[in-house]
Amino acid sequence: MNVTFLQSVFQYDGELMPNDRFLHWIGERRAAVKVEIEQRRFDQLQKWGFNPETGNLEHESGRFFSIEGIRVRTNWGLVETWTQPIINQPEIGFLGIITKRFNGILYFLMQAKIEPGNINYVQLSPTLQATKSNYSKVHQGKSPLYLEYFTGEKPATVSLDQLQSEQGARFLKKRNRNIILEVTGDVPVHEDFCWLTLGQIKKLMGQDNLINMDTRTVISGISFGTFPLESIELFRQFVQPSVGSGDDGKRMLLSALDDKRSRSSIEEIISWITGLKSKYELEVSRIPLNGVGKWVKTDTEIHHEDHKYFSVIGAQVHVSNREVTSWSQPLVKSAQEGLIAFIIRNIGGVMHFLVQAKIEAGNFDILELAPTVQCLTGNYRKGQSEYEVPFIQTVLEAPEDKILFKTMQSEEGGRFYREQNLNMIVEVGEEFPVDVPENFQWMTLNQLYAFIRFNNYLNIQARSLLAAVAF
Amino acid sequence: MNVTFLQSVFQYDGELMPNDRFLHWIGERRAAVKVEIEQRRFDQLQKWGFNPETGNLEHESGRFFSIEGIRVRTNWGLVETWTQPIINQPEIGFLGIITKRFNGILYFLMQAKIEPGNINYVQLSPTLQATKSNYSKVHQGKSPLYLEYFTGEKPATVSLDQLQSEQGARFLKKRNRNIILEVTGDVPVHEDFCWLTLGQIKKLMGQDNLINMDTRTVISGISFGTFPLESIELFRQFVQPSVGSGDDGKRMLLSALDDKRSRSSIEEIISWITGLKSKYELEVSRIPLNGVGKWVKTDTEIHHEDHKYFSVIGAQVHVSNREVTSWSQPLVKSAQEGLIAFIIRNIGGVMHFLVQAKIEAGNFDILELAPTVQCLTGNYRKGQSEYEVPFIQTVLEAPEDKILFKTMQSEEGGRFYREQNLNMIVEVGEEFPVDVPENFQWMTLNQLYAFIRFNNYLNIQARSLLAAVAF
């Protein structure tokens, strides 16, 4: 399977839907839909309301998600204890992509999907986004398209199937099941769907707000195998396209495919994680939303008394394309845009990523591996932040030719209101110290892929940014 | 490091403390100590009492551990919801072994350690058993021996450093940090300590109640690397001792060192785990002990109304060896002995272990990989059990020559009162079906070692039994 993925990632354009045609196609999809979002008072939301006992914001069916409270206690950072609202969505989501070989090349079946919170409404999503109830057919309603491949009713081979986390600062221990299937038989291509290579998807991440978060998390789980040096050299000479060739391309390819030339061994990295998980405590208890201090509930929003972090608003959504639909729902609105960045550096001829062990309240297991820099914009305006953000100046002051990747990427448009974060990958030179603070670690791509396979090691921001890495 | 461990595991006897002398030595250690345990009424326990508000059984300092309640809801098994007492010990324990090479062979520094709950009081434990408070020197009290190697004050190299779970049916999400260090300088050998090879420790697991649970969990984390077939053949011809040679020895050695000849790939096993974690729900909430239904509190014990599962008793402990010490503490007493067994089978020339995905209330992440059979004795007496135990007849009716391992092993003597479980490894032949129920999976040793490295995949019963596997 690894080689099939590798072949597909080397295809920066695709025969079934060439890049030029794709941009026209997605433009058409966007033109074909009209979305209106109006902010509403909470008491105007249909089927949503505050629980009289707890103050939690809930759907009348008890389904979907709710806004609840948590009390956090930790010995990490400067603030020892706080309360905050959090999204509780205990149901596991299913994010699935169908793949199929055409002329030997693996293509991914992608969907132009509307989500109300998206800045541009339509982004490219996995073949299937379903809830566990959809998946297990608890409800008798209309099935999502292509569900039958994921339930085993139609034949398919599983290439990847992982449980992965969502934003730990916003969701309470939420996880999604990320699946990639390979199908050999005919697959109907419904309207709003198209076939793209893995290389195309990664290339399209170079555009702002096009590849949605669910797509990014699913493709971030793809690893490309481990090969001996001679095979990697062979790939480089004969297979790797010119885009990533030269010494830079070699360093990145080695980083992905070699498991011998890393600064730290996997055992050392596990020991580093074990040490930090033993040192830091994170105690999270669920509390009623009306027990959350320092947050204010008005008729129209729930916000922090200093208007920091995020707020919860009520929205009325109207979508019209082939049919017209309309519904109410709460959306989470970030107080500022954020910055998500990896610093990378050549160490011994292999590209290494500077990873941060980060504690967030909703984390499943205390800490997850995060990008070098992950913060709200407010945190790096001097004097406005409760803590320093290490390495932020290196990212913000990087010269143009050292910025390998820089785009705006959206968070999930089903929960978040027009939230986008600046995603960057910045290369540093020999002058950048190899010795880093205790909660940072240099890792190769091959090592990052090894950890991604197992539950809850890399956070969604790290995975999202790694999804962009091509070689 | 892998090769060093492999060398040591092939040494079934050691020069520093030959097996004969060891048995004499541990006998002396046992003779030198007198331990008395008297059961006491709860109100006679010094420094322990029931919290007037919650009914939780606690130490007056708030330290050590407490007996609390949990409410469990799950869609796994026949019982959907229940309440039960559970041990809450949030502090991470440190279990550490110091190793050192003598004449090129790696030896492990082991301790003859008294624990009140042990049947025979003295068992062989890691170099260090410490609490996080010991480790981080929060308390100014006397440090445990050898602590300075683990805190970095004396030089040592980390060979292994993992977070591992304890019994999910008894402890609420408890984890220990398992560490193995290698030291090159002189290491003083204090009274009650001795140097053994890894092969010796595994061989000594063939004796009842000698190698304690903490030792078993630490050495179970040792993996031996992955080698090409030619190297494995070389090991077999020149290095592997005669004990495990022949085709049986080859199948087990391949199982440990080869990563290509397994029935399922690591990806398929991850998918299997992902599927089960998505399907099964486990919701555990902490409740006060006096809110636990169907459990009865008397003056002397807390027990289930049908006297099933386990009970909590109060004990007064007197230990006299060089000095005399005495203290009170609660102990957990099992209602019956248990059975822990792996069924193993040759599949394609490689030994495979039949692993069960098991849900237990205190699990950190819904389910962990468990031995083929893990149950209390009561569960397999016909008509006395609320559920069937798959494969139990295969284990109980195994012919003598198919039983590779059969001993009694103790649970942790600091918490459990004389609890021992029958540990077995039973080989089955071609007549045993390779297709197994949904929550079972065949795995090679190499695959089991790959999962052990990452948090919370194998439960303590599986790890404990794997510790016995030599080749």
mmCIF file of N, CA, C and O in Angstrom, chain A residues 236-299:
data_model
loop_
_atom_site.group_PDB
_atom_site.id
_atom_site.type_symbol
_atom_site.label_atom_id
_atom_site.label_comp_id
_atom_site.label_asym_id
_atom_site.label_seq_id
_atom_site.Cartn_x
_atom_site.Cartn_y
_atom_site.Cartn_z
ATOM 1 N N ARG A 236 14.506 8.896 -6.096
ATOM 2 C CA ARG A 236 14.893 10.265 -6.352
ATOM 3 C C ARG A 236 15.327 10.466 -7.805
ATOM 4 O O ARG A 236 15.006 11.464 -8.433
ATOM 5 N N GLN A 237 16.083 9.474 -8.308
ATOM 6 C CA GLN A 237 16.613 9.592 -9.667
ATOM 7 C C GLN A 237 15.526 9.395 -10.713
ATOM 8 O O GLN A 237 15.512 10.052 -11.739
ATOM 9 N N PHE A 238 14.627 8.451 -10.460
ATOM 10 C CA PHE A 238 13.733 8.029 -11.531
ATOM 11 C C PHE A 238 12.273 8.427 -11.332
ATOM 12 O O PHE A 238 11.528 8.526 -12.285
ATOM 13 N N VAL A 239 11.869 8.620 -10.101
ATOM 14 C CA VAL A 239 10.440 8.771 -9.852
ATOM 15 C C VAL A 239 10.055 10.157 -9.357
ATOM 16 O O VAL A 239 9.082 10.748 -9.810
ATOM 17 N N GLN A 240 10.824 10.670 -8.426
ATOM 18 C CA GLN A 240 10.435 11.942 -7.795
ATOM 19 C C GLN A 240 10.406 13.061 -8.828
ATOM 20 O O GLN A 240 11.383 13.289 -9.525
ATOM 21 N N PRO A 241 9.296 13.770 -8.930
ATOM 22 C CA PRO A 241 9.208 14.821 -9.947
ATOM 23 C C PRO A 241 10.170 15.972 -9.633
ATOM 24 O O PRO A 241 10.589 16.141 -8.493
ATOM 25 N N SER A 242 10.442 16.751 -10.627
ATOM 26 C CA SER A 242 11.467 17.790 -10.499
ATOM 27 C C SER A 242 11.124 18.819 -9.432
ATOM 28 O O SER A 242 12.010 19.422 -8.838
ATOM 29 N N VAL A 243 9.842 18.999 -9.150
ATOM 30 C CA VAL A 243 9.405 20.000 -8.164
ATOM 31 C C VAL A 243 10.219 19.904 -6.863
ATOM 32 O O VAL A 243 10.685 20.898 -6.331
ATOM 33 N N GLY A 244 10.373 18.702 -6.391
ATOM 34 C CA GLY A 244 11.037 18.563 -5.097
ATOM 35 C C GLY A 244 12.454 18.020 -5.206
ATOM 36 O O GLY A 244 13.004 17.538 -4.240
ATOM 37 N N SER A 245 13.034 18.070 -6.383
ATOM 38 C CA SER A 245 14.349 17.432 -6.540
ATOM 39 C C SER A 245 15.452 18.344 -6.018
ATOM 40 O O SER A 245 15.201 19.368 -5.413
ATOM 41 N N GLY A 246 16.699 17.968 -6.273
ATOM 42 C CA GLY A 246 17.811 18.708 -5.699
ATOM 43 C C GLY A 246 18.010 18.274 -4.262
ATOM 44 O O GLY A 246 17.326 17.373 -3.759
ATOM 45 N N ASP A 247 18.951 18.933 -3.590
ATOM 46 C CA ASP A 247 19.272 18.535 -2.215
ATOM 47 C C ASP A 247 18.103 18.736 -1.263
ATOM 48 O O ASP A 247 17.899 17.957 -0.338
ATOM 49 N N ASP A 248 17.303 19.798 -1.482
ATOM 50 C CA ASP A 248 16.154 20.034 -0.623
ATOM 51 C C ASP A 248 15.183 18.856 -0.705
ATOM 52 O O ASP A 248 14.715 18.345 0.294
ATOM 53 N N GLY A 249 14.914 18.452 -1.951
ATOM 54 C CA GLY A 249 13.995 17.337 -2.164
ATOM 55 C C GLY A 249 14.518 16.066 -1.527
ATOM 56 O O GLY A 249 13.757 15.297 -0.938
ATOM 57 N N LYS A 250 15.817 15.865 -1.616
ATOM 58 C CA LYS A 250 16.410 14.659 -1.045
ATOM 59 C C LYS A 250 16.260 14.643 0.472
ATOM 60 O O LYS A 250 15.931 13.628 1.070
ATOM 61 N N ARG A 251 16.502 15.780 1.090
ATOM 62 C CA ARG A 251 16.410 15.850 2.551
ATOM 63 C C ARG A 251 14.996 15.544 3.035
ATOM 64 O O ARG A 251 14.794 14.902 4.055
ATOM 65 N N MET A 252 13.984 16.015 2.272
ATOM 66 C CA MET A 252 12.598 15.779 2.668
ATOM 67 C C MET A 252 12.214 14.322 2.401
ATOM 68 O O MET A 252 11.536 13.695 3.206
ATOM 69 N N LEU A 253 12.684 13.783 1.255
ATOM 70 C CA LEU A 253 12.370 12.396 0.926
ATOM 71 C C LEU A 253 13.006 11.452 1.955
ATOM 72 O O LEU A 253 12.365 10.502 2.427
ATOM 73 N N LEU A 254 14.245 11.722 2.319
ATOM 74 C CA LEU A 254 14.907 10.930 3.355
ATOM 75 C C LEU A 254 14.139 11.018 4.668
ATOM 76 O O LEU A 254 13.967 10.032 5.380
ATOM 77 N N SER A 255 13.669 12.211 4.981
ATOM 78 C CA SER A 255 12.923 12.414 6.214
ATOM 79 C C SER A 255 11.676 11.528 6.255
ATOM 80 O O SER A 255 11.313 10.984 7.302
ATOM 81 N N ALA A 256 11.057 11.355 5.087
ATOM 82 C CA ALA A 256 9.827 10.552 5.027
ATOM 83 C C ALA A 256 10.103 9.058 5.019
ATOM 84 O O ALA A 256 9.366 8.283 5.634
ATOM 85 N N LEU A 257 11.170 8.637 4.341
ATOM 86 C CA LEU A 257 11.309 7.208 4.026
ATOM 87 C C LEU A 257 12.425 6.495 4.782
ATOM 88 O O LEU A 257 12.502 5.265 4.743
ATOM 89 N N ASP A 258 13.292 7.221 5.454
ATOM 90 C CA ASP A 258 14.435 6.614 6.136
ATOM 91 C C ASP A 258 14.181 6.574 7.640
ATOM 92 O O ASP A 258 13.635 7.520 8.205
ATOM 93 N N ASP A 259 14.538 5.471 8.296
ATOM 94 C CA ASP A 259 14.313 5.413 9.745
ATOM 95 C C ASP A 259 15.610 5.279 10.539
ATOM 96 O O ASP A 259 15.596 4.908 11.707
ATOM 97 N N LYS A 260 16.728 5.592 9.906
ATOM 98 C CA LYS A 260 18.008 5.395 10.604
ATOM 99 C C LYS A 260 18.736 6.690 10.920
ATOM 100 O O LYS A 260 19.579 6.727 11.800
ATOM 101 N N ARG A 261 18.429 7.775 10.193
ATOM 102 C CA ARG A 261 19.238 8.987 10.313
ATOM 103 C C ARG A 261 18.495 10.094 11.059
ATOM 104 O O ARG A 261 18.420 11.229 10.601
ATOM 105 N N SER A 262 17.941 9.764 12.226
ATOM 106 C CA SER A 262 17.203 10.784 12.980
ATOM 107 C C SER A 262 18.021 11.230 14.188
ATOM 108 O O SER A 262 18.860 10.491 14.681
ATOM 109 N N ARG A 263 17.738 12.459 14.631
ATOM 110 C CA ARG A 263 18.488 12.978 15.776
ATOM 111 C C ARG A 263 18.201 12.150 17.042
ATOM 112 O O ARG A 263 19.089 11.843 17.805
ATOM 113 N N SER A 264 16.946 11.800 17.288
ATOM 114 C CA SER A 264 16.593 10.962 18.438
ATOM 115 C C SER A 264 15.956 9.679 17.926
ATOM 116 O O SER A 264 15.307 9.679 16.880
ATOM 117 N N SER A 265 16.114 8.600 18.670
ATOM 118 C CA SER A 265 15.452 7.350 18.290
ATOM 119 C C SER A 265 13.997 7.385 18.747
ATOM 120 O O SER A 265 13.607 8.215 19.578
ATOM 121 N N ILE A 266 13.190 6.477 18.204
ATOM 122 C CA ILE A 266 11.795 6.362 18.643
ATOM 123 C C ILE A 266 11.751 6.108 20.158
ATOM 124 O O ILE A 266 10.926 6.682 20.870
ATOM 125 N N GLU A 267 12.647 5.263 20.655
ATOM 126 C CA GLU A 267 12.689 4.978 22.104
ATOM 127 C C GLU A 267 12.948 6.257 22.894
ATOM 128 O O GLU A 267 12.348 6.479 23.941
ATOM 129 N N GLU A 268 13.865 7.086 22.399
ATOM 130 C CA GLU A 268 14.160 8.338 23.113
ATOM 131 C C GLU A 268 12.956 9.275 23.082
ATOM 132 O O GLU A 268 12.671 9.965 24.062
ATOM 133 N N ILE A 269 12.247 9.274 21.978
ATOM 134 C CA ILE A 269 11.064 10.145 21.883
ATOM 135 C C ILE A 269 9.953 9.635 22.805
ATOM 136 O O ILE A 269 9.292 10.414 23.494
ATOM 137 N N ILE A 270 9.772 8.312 22.861
ATOM 138 C CA ILE A 270 8.778 7.745 23.784
ATOM 139 C C ILE A 270 9.149 8.082 25.225
ATOM 140 O O ILE A 270 8.295 8.452 26.033
ATOM 141 N N SER A 271 10.429 7.994 25.538
ATOM 142 C CA SER A 271 10.879 8.332 26.889
ATOM 143 C C SER A 271 10.613 9.809 27.200
ATOM 144 O O SER A 271 10.179 10.161 28.300
ATOM 145 N N TRP A 272 10.848 10.656 26.216
ATOM 146 C CA TRP A 272 10.587 12.092 26.383
ATOM 147 C C TRP A 272 9.095 12.341 26.665
ATOM 148 O O TRP A 272 8.730 13.073 27.594
ATOM 149 N N ILE A 273 8.234 11.672 25.903
ATOM 150 C CA ILE A 273 6.784 11.812 26.121
ATOM 151 C C ILE A 273 6.392 11.255 27.492
ATOM 152 O O ILE A 273 5.613 11.867 28.228
ATOM 153 N N THR A 274 6.945 10.078 27.838
ATOM 154 C CA THR A 274 6.646 9.470 29.139
ATOM 155 C C THR A 274 7.040 10.407 30.273
ATOM 156 O O THR A 274 6.288 10.595 31.232
ATOM 157 N N GLY A 275 8.215 11.003 30.153
ATOM 158 C CA GLY A 275 8.682 11.928 31.189
ATOM 159 C C GLY A 275 7.739 13.101 31.357
ATOM 160 O O GLY A 275 7.356 13.465 32.482
ATOM 161 N N LEU A 276 7.299 13.675 30.249
ATOM 162 C CA LEU A 276 6.412 14.840 30.332
ATOM 163 C C LEU A 276 5.025 14.449 30.845
ATOM 164 O O LEU A 276 4.423 15.174 31.635
ATOM 165 N N LYS A 277 4.524 13.276 30.412
ATOM 166 C CA LYS A 277 3.211 12.840 30.904
ATOM 167 C C LYS A 277 3.268 12.510 32.390
ATOM 168 O O LYS A 277 2.251 12.582 33.083
ATOM 169 N N SER A 278 4.438 12.103 32.870
ATOM 170 C CA SER A 278 4.571 11.819 34.300
ATOM 171 C C SER A 278 4.703 13.107 35.100
ATOM 172 O O SER A 278 4.275 13.185 36.242
ATOM 173 N N LYS A 279 5.304 14.101 34.484
ATOM 174 C CA LYS A 279 5.561 15.359 35.195
ATOM 175 C C LYS A 279 4.311 16.236 35.279
ATOM 176 O O LYS A 279 4.044 16.847 36.310
ATOM 177 N N TYR A 280 3.585 16.290 34.168
ATOM 178 C CA TYR A 280 2.454 17.211 34.110
ATOM 179 C C TYR A 280 1.138 16.517 34.410
ATOM 180 O O TYR A 280 0.897 15.410 33.966
ATOM 181 N N GLU A 281 0.322 17.204 35.192
ATOM 182 C CA GLU A 281 -0.995 16.676 35.521
ATOM 183 C C GLU A 281 -2.069 17.500 34.829
ATOM 184 O O GLU A 281 -1.918 18.709 34.685
ATOM 185 N N LEU A 282 -3.104 16.842 34.419
ATOM 186 C CA LEU A 282 -4.242 17.528 33.808
ATOM 187 C C LEU A 282 -5.495 16.861 34.335
ATOM 188 O O LEU A 282 -5.763 15.703 34.056
ATOM 189 N N GLU A 283 -6.222 17.588 35.174
ATOM 190 C CA GLU A 283 -7.438 17.028 35.753
ATOM 191 C C GLU A 283 -8.601 17.843 35.218
ATOM 192 O O GLU A 283 -8.686 19.048 35.450
ATOM 193 N N VAL A 284 -9.472 17.193 34.499
ATOM 194 C CA VAL A 284 -10.593 17.884 33.872
ATOM 195 C C VAL A 284 -11.886 17.290 34.385
ATOM 196 O O VAL A 284 -12.080 16.078 34.309
ATOM 197 N N SER A 285 -12.747 18.110 34.961
ATOM 198 C CA SER A 285 -14.048 17.576 35.346
ATOM 199 C C SER A 285 -15.146 18.359 34.659
ATOM 200 O O SER A 285 -15.052 19.575 34.470
ATOM 201 N N ARG A 286 -16.175 17.632 34.269
ATOM 202 C CA ARG A 286 -17.298 18.274 33.601
ATOM 203 C C ARG A 286 -18.139 19.002 34.633
ATOM 204 O O ARG A 286 -18.413 18.470 35.702
ATOM 205 N N ILE A 287 -18.512 20.221 34.323
ATOM 206 C CA ILE A 287 -19.382 20.992 35.203
ATOM 207 C C ILE A 287 -20.506 21.580 34.351
ATOM 208 O O ILE A 287 -20.384 21.659 33.137
ATOM 209 N N PRO A 288 -21.610 21.984 34.998
ATOM 210 C CA PRO A 288 -22.670 22.623 34.209
ATOM 211 C C PRO A 288 -22.173 23.946 33.632
ATOM 212 O O PRO A 288 -21.333 24.612 34.240
ATOM 213 N N LEU A 289 -22.688 24.305 32.476
ATOM 214 C CA LEU A 289 -22.256 25.552 31.845
ATOM 215 C C LEU A 289 -22.506 26.754 32.752
ATOM 216 O O LEU A 289 -21.705 27.686 32.785
ATOM 217 N N ASN A 290 -23.600 26.702 33.550
ATOM 218 C CA ASN A 290 -23.840 27.861 34.425
ATOM 219 C C ASN A 290 -22.932 27.867 35.657
ATOM 220 O O ASN A 290 -23.007 28.764 36.483
ATOM 221 N N GLY A 291 -22.026 26.902 35.756
ATOM 222 C CA GLY A 291 -21.022 26.922 36.810
ATOM 223 C C GLY A 291 -19.673 27.436 36.321
ATOM 224 O O GLY A 291 -18.691 27.441 37.054
ATOM 225 N N VAL A 292 -19.622 27.873 35.071
ATOM 226 C CA VAL A 292 -18.371 28.387 34.497
ATOM 227 C C VAL A 292 -18.192 29.847 34.876
ATOM 228 O O VAL A 292 -19.028 30.679 34.540
ATOM 229 N N GLY A 293 -17.124 30.168 35.579
ATOM 230 C CA GLY A 293 -16.868 31.541 36.002
ATOM 231 C C GLY A 293 -16.162 32.336 34.919
ATOM 232 O O GLY A 293 -15.604 31.773 33.978
ATOM 233 N N LYS A 294 -16.182 33.665 35.016
ATOM 234 C CA LYS A 294 -15.489 34.585 34.098
ATOM 235 C C LYS A 294 -16.020 34.558 32.668
ATOM 236 O O LYS A 294 -15.430 35.147 31.775
ATOM 237 N N TRP A 295 -17.062 33.792 32.424
ATOM 238 C CA TRP A 295 -17.682 33.805 31.102
ATOM 239 C C TRP A 295 -19.082 34.393 31.253
ATOM 240 O O TRP A 295 -19.782 34.129 32.227
ATOM 241 N N VAL A 296 -19.488 35.169 30.285
ATOM 242 C CA VAL A 296 -20.729 35.932 30.357
ATOM 243 C C VAL A 296 -21.717 35.388 29.340
ATOM 244 O O VAL A 296 -21.348 35.140 28.194
ATOM 245 N N LYS A 297 -22.957 35.195 29.764
ATOM 246 C CA LYS A 297 -23.992 34.775 28.807
ATOM 247 C C LYS A 297 -24.933 35.942 28.549
ATOM 248 O O LYS A 297 -25.554 36.452 29.475
ATOM 249 N N THR A 298 -25.001 36.377 27.307
ATOM 250 C CA THR A 298 -25.972 37.421 26.946
ATOM 251 C C THR A 298 -27.080 36.750 26.123
ATOM 252 O O THR A 298 -27.082 35.547 25.935
ATOM 253 N N ASP A 299 -27.989 37.553 25.595
ATOM 254 C CA ASP A 299 -29.054 36.997 24.750
ATOM 255 C C ASP A 299 -28.498 36.394 23.478
ATOM 256 O O ASP A 299 -29.099 35.523 22.869
#
